mmCIF file of N, CA, C and O in Angstrom:
data_model
loop_
_atom_site.group_PDB
_atom_site.id
_atom_site.type_symbol
_atom_site.label_atom_id
_atom_site.label_comp_id
_atom_site.label_asym_id
_atom_site.label_seq_id
_atom_site.Cartn_x
_atom_site.Cartn_y
_atom_site.Cartn_z
ATOM 1 N N UNK O 31 -72.429 110.178 105.251
ATOM 2 C CA UNK O 31 -72.900 110.020 105.998
ATOM 3 C C UNK O 31 -72.480 111.279 107.146
ATOM 4 O O UNK O 31 -73.004 111.882 107.992
ATOM 5 N N UNK O 32 -71.163 111.834 107.051
ATOM 6 C CA UNK O 32 -70.781 113.037 107.811
ATOM 7 C C UNK O 32 -71.551 114.043 107.175
ATOM 8 O O UNK O 32 -71.579 115.194 107.957
ATOM 9 N N UNK O 33 -71.947 114.191 105.643
ATOM 10 C CA UNK O 33 -72.730 115.483 105.993
ATOM 11 C C UNK O 33 -74.480 115.869 106.284
ATOM 12 O O UNK O 33 -74.525 116.840 106.656
ATOM 13 N N UNK O 34 -75.021 114.011 106.523
ATOM 14 C CA UNK O 34 -76.243 113.881 107.169
ATOM 15 C C UNK O 34 -75.606 114.201 108.653
ATOM 16 O O UNK O 34 -76.368 114.958 109.127
ATOM 17 N N UNK O 35 -74.381 113.940 109.283
ATOM 18 C CA UNK O 35 -74.351 114.698 110.431
ATOM 19 C C UNK O 35 -74.300 115.732 110.779
ATOM 20 O O UNK O 35 -74.530 116.806 111.441
ATOM 21 N N UNK O 36 -73.274 116.663 109.942
ATOM 22 C CA UNK O 36 -73.587 117.959 109.997
ATOM 23 C C UNK O 36 -74.585 118.848 109.520
ATOM 24 O O UNK O 36 -74.831 120.344 109.983
ATOM 25 N N UNK O 37 -75.550 118.274 108.561
ATOM 26 C CA UNK O 37 -76.808 118.850 108.848
ATOM 27 C C UNK O 37 -77.602 118.715 110.149
ATOM 28 O O UNK O 37 -78.280 119.767 110.177
ATOM 29 N N UNK O 38 -77.626 117.598 110.743
ATOM 30 C CA UNK O 38 -78.307 118.096 111.748
ATOM 31 C C UNK O 38 -77.338 118.174 113.344
ATOM 32 O O UNK O 38 -78.362 118.566 114.156
ATOM 33 N N UNK O 39 -76.211 118.256 112.855
ATOM 34 C CA UNK O 39 -75.597 117.991 114.330
ATOM 35 C C UNK O 39 -75.362 119.793 114.397
ATOM 36 O O UNK O 39 -74.384 119.832 114.988
ATOM 37 N N UNK O 40 -75.737 120.765 114.071
ATOM 38 C CA UNK O 40 -76.050 121.988 114.540
ATOM 39 C C UNK O 40 -76.429 122.821 115.980
ATOM 40 O O UNK O 40 -75.248 123.950 116.467
ATOM 41 N N UNK O 41 -77.105 122.029 116.925
ATOM 42 C CA UNK O 41 -77.902 122.300 117.660
ATOM 43 C C UNK O 41 -78.601 121.239 118.276
ATOM 44 O O UNK O 41 -78.713 120.446 117.953
ATOM 45 N N UNK O 42 -78.556 121.512 119.914
ATOM 46 C CA UNK O 42 -79.374 120.543 120.794
ATOM 47 C C UNK O 42 -80.555 121.018 121.270
ATOM 48 O O UNK O 42 -80.146 122.099 121.400
ATOM 49 N N UNK O 43 -80.612 120.003 121.740
ATOM 50 C CA UNK O 43 -82.023 120.580 122.569
ATOM 51 C C UNK O 43 -81.968 119.737 123.872
ATOM 52 O O UNK O 43 -81.864 117.900 123.986
ATOM 53 N N UNK O 44 -82.693 120.563 124.841
ATOM 54 C CA UNK O 44 -82.808 119.299 126.429
ATOM 55 C C UNK O 44 -83.970 120.180 126.405
ATOM 56 O O UNK O 44 -85.201 120.916 126.694
ATOM 57 N N UNK O 45 -85.045 118.915 126.750
ATOM 58 C CA UNK O 45 -86.402 119.487 127.626
ATOM 59 C C UNK O 45 -86.354 119.307 128.648
ATOM 60 O O UNK O 45 -86.150 118.092 129.573
ATOM 61 N N UNK O 46 -87.000 119.872 129.470
ATOM 62 C CA UNK O 46 -86.639 120.279 131.116
ATOM 63 C C UNK O 46 -87.971 120.212 131.649
ATOM 64 O O UNK O 46 -88.835 121.203 131.379
ATOM 65 N N UNK O 47 -88.126 119.404 132.583
ATOM 66 C CA UNK O 47 -89.851 119.566 133.210
ATOM 67 C C UNK O 47 -89.254 119.680 134.724
ATOM 68 O O UNK O 47 -88.662 119.284 135.287
ATOM 69 N N UNK O 48 -89.967 120.981 135.104
ATOM 70 C CA UNK O 48 -89.397 121.890 136.345
ATOM 71 C C UNK O 48 -90.694 121.273 136.881
ATOM 72 O O UNK O 48 -92.087 121.293 136.845
ATOM 73 N N UNK O 49 -91.114 121.227 139.004
ATOM 74 C CA UNK O 49 -92.012 120.998 139.848
ATOM 75 C C UNK O 49 -92.761 122.517 140.007
ATOM 76 O O UNK O 49 -93.766 121.872 139.857
ATOM 77 N N UNK O 50 -92.194 123.224 139.531
ATOM 78 C CA UNK O 50 -92.777 124.624 139.863
ATOM 79 C C UNK O 50 -92.859 125.662 138.872
ATOM 80 O O UNK O 50 -92.098 125.221 138.061
ATOM 81 N N UNK O 51 -93.619 126.431 138.377
ATOM 82 C CA UNK O 51 -93.479 127.552 137.751
ATOM 83 C C UNK O 51 -92.805 128.785 138.090
ATOM 84 O O UNK O 51 -92.360 128.772 138.921
ATOM 85 N N UNK O 52 -92.136 128.657 137.072
ATOM 86 C CA UNK O 52 -90.369 129.834 137.246
ATOM 87 C C UNK O 52 -90.070 129.988 135.623
ATOM 88 O O UNK O 52 -89.949 129.193 134.927
ATOM 89 N N UNK O 53 -89.554 131.144 135.580
ATOM 90 C CA UNK O 53 -88.814 130.949 134.290
ATOM 91 C C UNK O 53 -87.440 130.847 133.973
ATOM 92 O O UNK O 53 -87.090 131.184 135.145
ATOM 93 N N UNK O 54 -87.310 129.936 133.312
ATOM 94 C CA UNK O 54 -85.769 129.332 132.823
ATOM 95 C C UNK O 54 -84.565 130.670 131.901
ATOM 96 O O UNK O 54 -84.222 130.280 131.369
ATOM 97 N N UNK O 55 -85.161 131.661 132.052
ATOM 98 C CA UNK O 55 -84.835 132.588 131.232
ATOM 99 C C UNK O 55 -83.686 132.681 131.329
ATOM 100 O O UNK O 55 -82.206 133.042 130.579
ATOM 101 N N UNK O 56 -82.822 132.434 132.724
ATOM 102 C CA UNK O 56 -81.908 133.170 133.237
ATOM 103 C C UNK O 56 -80.590 131.584 132.695
ATOM 104 O O UNK O 56 -79.420 132.112 132.598
ATOM 105 N N UNK O 57 -80.941 130.727 132.176
ATOM 106 C CA UNK O 57 -80.216 129.556 131.263
ATOM 107 C C UNK O 57 -79.140 130.097 129.859
ATOM 108 O O UNK O 57 -78.161 129.237 130.048
ATOM 109 N N UNK O 58 -79.993 131.254 129.517
ATOM 110 C CA UNK O 58 -79.145 131.544 128.602
ATOM 111 C C UNK O 58 -77.550 132.347 128.708
ATOM 112 O O UNK O 58 -76.859 132.338 127.888
ATOM 113 N N UNK O 59 -77.729 132.785 130.022
ATOM 114 C CA UNK O 59 -76.427 132.809 130.690
ATOM 115 C C UNK O 59 -75.558 131.532 130.381
ATOM 116 O O UNK O 59 -73.995 132.215 131.038
ATOM 117 N N UNK O 60 -75.811 130.674 130.045
ATOM 118 C CA UNK O 60 -74.247 129.272 130.407
ATOM 119 C C UNK O 60 -73.942 129.144 129.325
ATOM 120 O O UNK O 60 -74.802 129.768 128.085
ATOM 121 N N UNK O 61 -72.650 129.557 128.993
ATOM 122 C CA UNK O 61 -72.277 129.352 127.576
ATOM 123 C C UNK O 61 -71.880 127.918 126.519
ATOM 124 O O UNK O 61 -72.648 127.190 127.766
ATOM 125 N N UNK O 62 -72.352 128.237 125.903
ATOM 126 C CA UNK O 62 -73.347 127.453 124.674
ATOM 127 C C UNK O 62 -74.404 126.831 125.086
ATOM 128 O O UNK O 62 -75.483 126.302 123.990
ATOM 129 N N UNK O 63 -75.426 128.069 125.321
ATOM 130 C CA UNK O 63 -77.475 127.875 125.679
ATOM 131 C C UNK O 63 -77.201 128.841 124.748
ATOM 132 O O UNK O 63 -76.794 129.947 124.904
ATOM 133 N N UNK O 64 -77.880 128.568 123.525
ATOM 134 C CA UNK O 64 -78.188 129.486 122.515
ATOM 135 C C UNK O 64 -79.680 130.358 122.772
ATOM 136 O O UNK O 64 -80.163 131.491 122.294
ATOM 137 N N UNK O 65 -80.833 129.488 123.073
ATOM 138 C CA UNK O 65 -81.787 129.985 123.320
ATOM 139 C C UNK O 65 -82.863 128.879 124.141
ATOM 140 O O UNK O 65 -82.326 127.985 124.394
ATOM 141 N N UNK O 66 -83.648 129.544 124.808
ATOM 142 C CA UNK O 66 -84.705 129.037 125.906
ATOM 143 C C UNK O 66 -86.027 129.482 125.471
ATOM 144 O O UNK O 66 -86.539 130.547 125.250
ATOM 145 N N UNK O 67 -86.431 128.158 125.500
ATOM 146 C CA UNK O 67 -88.128 128.054 125.095
ATOM 147 C C UNK O 67 -88.917 127.568 125.898
ATOM 148 O O UNK O 67 -88.918 126.845 126.760
ATOM 149 N N UNK O 68 -90.335 128.283 126.139
ATOM 150 C CA UNK O 68 -91.551 127.672 127.301
ATOM 151 C C UNK O 68 -92.303 126.939 126.133
ATOM 152 O O UNK O 68 -92.891 127.823 125.255
ATOM 153 N N UNK O 69 -92.601 125.931 127.223
ATOM 154 C CA UNK O 69 -93.268 125.192 126.389
ATOM 155 C C UNK O 69 -95.004 124.851 127.072
ATOM 156 O O UNK O 69 -96.046 125.312 126.346
ATOM 157 N N UNK O 70 -94.526 125.055 128.435
ATOM 158 C CA UNK O 70 -95.823 125.191 129.436
ATOM 159 C C UNK O 70 -95.462 126.137 130.456
ATOM 160 O O UNK O 70 -93.874 126.245 130.680
ATOM 161 N N UNK O 71 -96.189 126.119 131.378
ATOM 162 C CA UNK O 71 -95.487 126.599 132.781
ATOM 163 C C UNK O 71 -94.620 126.139 133.306
ATOM 164 O O UNK O 71 -93.463 126.979 134.023
ATOM 165 N N UNK O 72 -94.700 124.860 133.282
ATOM 166 C CA UNK O 72 -93.309 123.999 133.727
ATOM 167 C C UNK O 72 -92.628 123.341 132.858
ATOM 168 O O UNK O 72 -91.629 122.241 133.229
ATOM 169 N N UNK O 73 -92.492 123.193 131.431
ATOM 170 C CA UNK O 73 -92.129 122.998 130.621
ATOM 171 C C UNK O 73 -91.493 123.456 129.905
ATOM 172 O O UNK O 73 -91.731 124.694 129.425
ATOM 173 N N UNK O 74 -89.836 123.043 129.646
ATOM 174 C CA UNK O 74 -88.708 124.386 128.693
ATOM 175 C C UNK O 74 -88.022 123.411 127.668
ATOM 176 O O UNK O 74 -87.530 122.232 128.223
ATOM 177 N N UNK O 75 -87.641 124.197 126.879
ATOM 178 C CA UNK O 75 -86.697 123.331 125.513
ATOM 179 C C UNK O 75 -85.259 124.783 125.857
ATOM 180 O O UNK O 75 -85.816 125.727 125.527
ATOM 181 N N UNK O 76 -84.498 124.228 126.072
ATOM 182 C CA UNK O 76 -83.012 124.708 125.867
ATOM 183 C C UNK O 76 -82.230 124.376 124.784
ATOM 184 O O UNK O 76 -82.133 123.031 124.792
ATOM 185 N N UNK O 77 -81.860 124.969 124.333
ATOM 186 C CA UNK O 77 -81.527 125.189 122.844
ATOM 187 C C UNK O 77 -80.417 125.518 123.051
ATOM 188 O O UNK O 77 -79.401 126.464 123.501
ATOM 189 N N UNK O 78 -78.886 124.698 122.599
ATOM 190 C CA UNK O 78 -77.767 124.320 122.776
ATOM 191 C C UNK O 78 -76.467 123.880 121.614
ATOM 192 O O UNK O 78 -76.690 123.525 120.816
ATOM 193 N N UNK O 79 -75.080 124.410 121.692
ATOM 194 C CA UNK O 79 -74.455 124.291 120.653
ATOM 195 C C UNK O 79 -74.381 122.630 121.159
ATOM 196 O O UNK O 79 -73.996 122.241 121.744
ATOM 197 N N UNK O 80 -74.706 122.275 119.208
ATOM 198 C CA UNK O 80 -74.147 120.617 119.558
ATOM 199 C C UNK O 80 -73.017 120.064 120.139
ATOM 200 O O UNK O 80 -72.996 118.928 120.507
ATOM 201 N N UNK O 81 -71.940 120.971 120.142
ATOM 202 C CA UNK O 81 -70.611 119.709 120.624
ATOM 203 C C UNK O 81 -70.858 120.294 122.274
ATOM 204 O O UNK O 81 -69.121 119.905 122.568
ATOM 205 N N UNK O 82 -71.283 120.578 123.161
ATOM 206 C CA UNK O 82 -71.363 121.453 124.213
ATOM 207 C C UNK O 82 -72.622 120.830 125.042
ATOM 208 O O UNK O 82 -73.434 120.332 124.786
ATOM 209 N N UNK O 83 -72.163 119.909 126.161
ATOM 210 C CA UNK O 83 -73.042 119.162 127.397
ATOM 211 C C UNK O 83 -73.821 120.004 128.228
ATOM 212 O O UNK O 83 -72.349 120.318 129.220
ATOM 213 N N UNK O 84 -74.467 120.711 128.660
ATOM 214 C CA UNK O 84 -74.999 122.324 128.815
ATOM 215 C C UNK O 84 -75.769 121.238 130.436
ATOM 216 O O UNK O 84 -76.098 122.266 131.151
ATOM 217 N N UNK O 85 -75.859 120.548 130.330
ATOM 218 C CA UNK O 85 -77.050 119.006 131.455
ATOM 219 C C UNK O 85 -76.258 119.762 133.026
ATOM 220 O O UNK O 85 -77.304 120.625 133.400
ATOM 221 N N UNK O 86 -75.005 119.682 133.417
ATOM 222 C CA UNK O 86 -74.386 120.077 134.865
ATOM 223 C C UNK O 86 -74.672 121.510 134.884
ATOM 224 O O UNK O 86 -75.560 121.620 136.077
ATOM 225 N N UNK O 87 -74.355 121.847 133.923
ATOM 226 C CA UNK O 87 -74.945 123.561 134.240
ATOM 227 C C UNK O 87 -76.014 124.225 134.468
ATOM 228 O O UNK O 87 -76.374 124.807 135.057
ATOM 229 N N UNK O 88 -76.868 123.471 133.846
ATOM 230 C CA UNK O 88 -78.076 123.905 134.040
ATOM 231 C C UNK O 88 -78.855 123.082 134.994
ATOM 232 O O UNK O 88 -79.916 123.775 135.625
ATOM 233 N N UNK O 89 -78.330 122.043 135.688
ATOM 234 C CA UNK O 89 -79.048 121.444 136.586
ATOM 235 C C UNK O 89 -78.508 122.089 137.825
ATOM 236 O O UNK O 89 -79.326 122.766 138.443
ATOM 237 N N UNK O 90 -77.292 122.681 137.828
ATOM 238 C CA UNK O 90 -76.877 124.069 139.392
ATOM 239 C C UNK O 90 -77.319 124.893 138.936
ATOM 240 O O UNK O 90 -78.185 125.353 139.815
ATOM 241 N N UNK O 91 -77.807 125.854 137.783
ATOM 242 C CA UNK O 91 -78.236 126.548 137.730
ATOM 243 C C UNK O 91 -79.934 126.883 138.302
ATOM 244 O O UNK O 91 -80.463 127.646 138.810
ATOM 245 N N UNK O 92 -80.875 125.887 138.037
ATOM 246 C CA UNK O 92 -82.080 125.800 138.315
ATOM 247 C C UNK O 92 -82.043 125.352 139.631
ATOM 248 O O UNK O 92 -82.732 125.819 140.838
ATOM 249 N N UNK O 93 -81.136 124.311 140.208
ATOM 250 C CA UNK O 93 -80.865 123.958 141.968
ATOM 251 C C UNK O 93 -80.660 125.516 142.696
ATOM 252 O O UNK O 93 -80.868 125.674 143.572
ATOM 253 N N UNK O 94 -80.155 126.673 142.156
ATOM 254 C CA UNK O 94 -79.441 127.087 142.835
ATOM 255 C C UNK O 94 -80.107 128.409 143.302
ATOM 256 O O UNK O 94 -80.372 129.337 143.766
ATOM 257 N N UNK O 95 -81.120 127.862 142.479
ATOM 258 C CA UNK O 95 -82.582 129.194 142.310
ATOM 259 C C UNK O 95 -83.763 128.425 142.920
ATOM 260 O O UNK O 95 -85.038 128.724 142.839
ATOM 261 N N UNK O 96 -83.543 127.366 143.919
ATOM 262 C CA UNK O 96 -84.602 126.478 144.499
ATOM 263 C C UNK O 96 -85.300 125.737 143.251
ATOM 264 O O UNK O 96 -86.469 125.595 143.721
ATOM 265 N N UNK O 97 -85.358 125.808 142.302
ATOM 266 C CA UNK O 97 -86.147 124.895 141.169
ATOM 267 C C UNK O 97 -85.580 123.557 141.421
ATOM 268 O O UNK O 97 -84.843 122.804 141.973
ATOM 269 N N UNK O 98 -86.744 122.413 141.055
ATOM 270 C CA UNK O 98 -86.531 121.051 140.790
ATOM 271 C C UNK O 98 -86.586 120.308 140.149
ATOM 272 O O UNK O 98 -87.832 121.023 139.389
ATOM 273 N N UNK O 99 -85.907 119.850 139.020
ATOM 274 C CA UNK O 99 -86.070 118.935 137.955
ATOM 275 C C UNK O 99 -86.605 118.000 138.128
ATOM 276 O O UNK O 99 -86.237 117.341 138.688
ATOM 277 N N UNK O 100 -87.714 117.840 137.376
ATOM 278 C CA UNK O 100 -88.752 116.251 137.630
ATOM 279 C C UNK O 100 -88.192 115.585 136.379
ATOM 280 O O UNK O 100 -87.803 114.616 136.509
ATOM 281 N N UNK O 101 -87.628 116.173 134.817
ATOM 282 C CA UNK O 101 -87.209 115.116 134.187
ATOM 283 C C UNK O 101 -86.604 115.864 132.627
ATOM 284 O O UNK O 101 -86.221 117.726 133.166
ATOM 285 N N UNK O 102 -85.768 115.869 132.514
ATOM 286 C CA UNK O 102 -84.446 116.305 131.590
ATOM 287 C C UNK O 102 -83.858 115.150 130.545
ATOM 288 O O UNK O 102 -83.360 114.305 130.840
ATOM 289 N N UNK O 103 -83.990 115.710 129.637
ATOM 290 C CA UNK O 103 -83.534 114.803 128.825
ATOM 291 C C UNK O 103 -83.316 115.655 126.946
ATOM 292 O O UNK O 103 -83.840 116.150 126.916
ATOM 293 N N UNK O 104 -82.281 114.677 126.604
ATOM 294 C CA UNK O 104 -81.705 115.642 125.317
ATOM 295 C C UNK O 104 -82.621 114.928 124.192
ATOM 296 O O UNK O 104 -83.248 113.836 124.378
ATOM 297 N N UNK O 105 -82.931 115.916 123.047
ATOM 298 C CA UNK O 105 -83.787 115.167 122.278
ATOM 299 C C UNK O 105 -82.929 114.835 120.791
ATOM 300 O O UNK O 105 -81.716 115.059 120.518
ATOM 301 N N UNK O 106 -82.909 113.454 120.389
ATOM 302 C CA UNK O 106 -82.582 112.803 119.505
ATOM 303 C C UNK O 106 -82.853 112.200 118.527
ATOM 304 O O UNK O 106 -84.044 112.794 118.420
ATOM 305 N N UNK O 107 -82.095 113.012 117.324
ATOM 306 C CA UNK O 107 -82.676 112.983 115.777
ATOM 307 C C UNK O 107 -83.054 111.342 115.077
ATOM 308 O O UNK O 107 -82.143 110.895 115.822
ATOM 309 N N UNK O 108 -83.587 111.418 114.808
ATOM 310 C CA UNK O 108 -84.377 109.763 113.820
ATOM 311 C C UNK O 108 -84.018 109.770 112.778
ATOM 312 O O UNK O 108 -84.036 111.160 112.270
ATOM 313 N N UNK O 109 -84.191 108.532 112.178
ATOM 314 C CA UNK O 109 -83.982 108.480 110.915
ATOM 315 C C UNK O 109 -84.931 109.234 110.075
ATOM 316 O O UNK O 109 -84.318 109.904 108.701
ATOM 317 N N UNK O 110 -86.096 109.131 110.351
ATOM 318 C CA UNK O 110 -87.134 110.240 109.832
ATOM 319 C C UNK O 110 -86.784 111.324 109.889
ATOM 320 O O UNK O 110 -87.076 112.095 108.771
ATOM 321 N N UNK O 111 -85.973 112.027 110.712
ATOM 322 C CA UNK O 111 -85.502 113.849 110.847
ATOM 323 C C UNK O 111 -84.595 113.822 110.030
ATOM 324 O O UNK O 111 -84.428 114.853 108.942
ATOM 325 N N UNK O 112 -83.971 112.930 109.638
ATOM 326 C CA UNK O 112 -82.686 112.930 109.249
ATOM 327 C C UNK O 112 -83.424 112.924 107.240
ATOM 328 O O UNK O 112 -82.820 113.977 106.825
ATOM 329 N N UNK O 113 -84.251 112.226 106.442
ATOM 330 C CA UNK O 113 -84.681 111.930 106.161
ATOM 331 C C UNK O 113 -85.196 113.038 105.435
ATOM 332 O O UNK O 113 -85.059 114.084 104.233
ATOM 333 N N UNK O 114 -86.061 113.591 106.137
ATOM 334 C CA UNK O 114 -87.046 115.195 106.203
ATOM 335 C C UNK O 114 -86.625 116.651 105.795
ATOM 336 O O UNK O 114 -86.555 117.023 104.891
ATOM 337 N N UNK O 115 -84.695 116.520 106.455
ATOM 338 C CA UNK O 115 -83.763 117.397 106.641
ATOM 339 C C UNK O 115 -83.004 117.104 104.876
ATOM 340 O O UNK O 115 -83.063 118.374 104.071
ATOM 341 N N UNK O 116 -82.983 116.056 104.647
ATOM 342 C CA UNK O 116 -82.724 115.726 103.213
ATOM 343 C C UNK O 116 -83.126 115.716 102.218
ATOM 344 O O UNK O 116 -82.725 116.578 101.177
ATOM 345 N N UNK O 117 -84.454 116.077 101.959
ATOM 346 C CA UNK O 117 -85.196 116.129 100.920
ATOM 347 C C UNK O 117 -86.136 117.233 101.160
ATOM 348 O O UNK O 117 -86.736 117.513 99.988
ATOM 349 N N UNK O 118 -85.838 118.316 101.968
ATOM 350 C CA UNK O 118 -86.498 119.606 102.071
ATOM 351 C C UNK O 118 -86.370 120.283 100.563
ATOM 352 O O UNK O 118 -85.007 120.463 100.250
#
């Protein structure tokens, strides 16, 4: 089990939907954030180190720029994800 966790535990993802169109590239400045991907005009994925919870810092940074978060959730790996990773 530990080996499976290490295969999947390298990074985490936050899915963020915001109320207005704005770039979230500034989130890369937060310790632990490794990348930011635009999914649509108002939806972003923030990639971060798995052992770091960046939700509070992300929320504060967006709020300081007058942004409003409509939804934010962590991506959770499923058993199917584990199986696909192990069998590649």
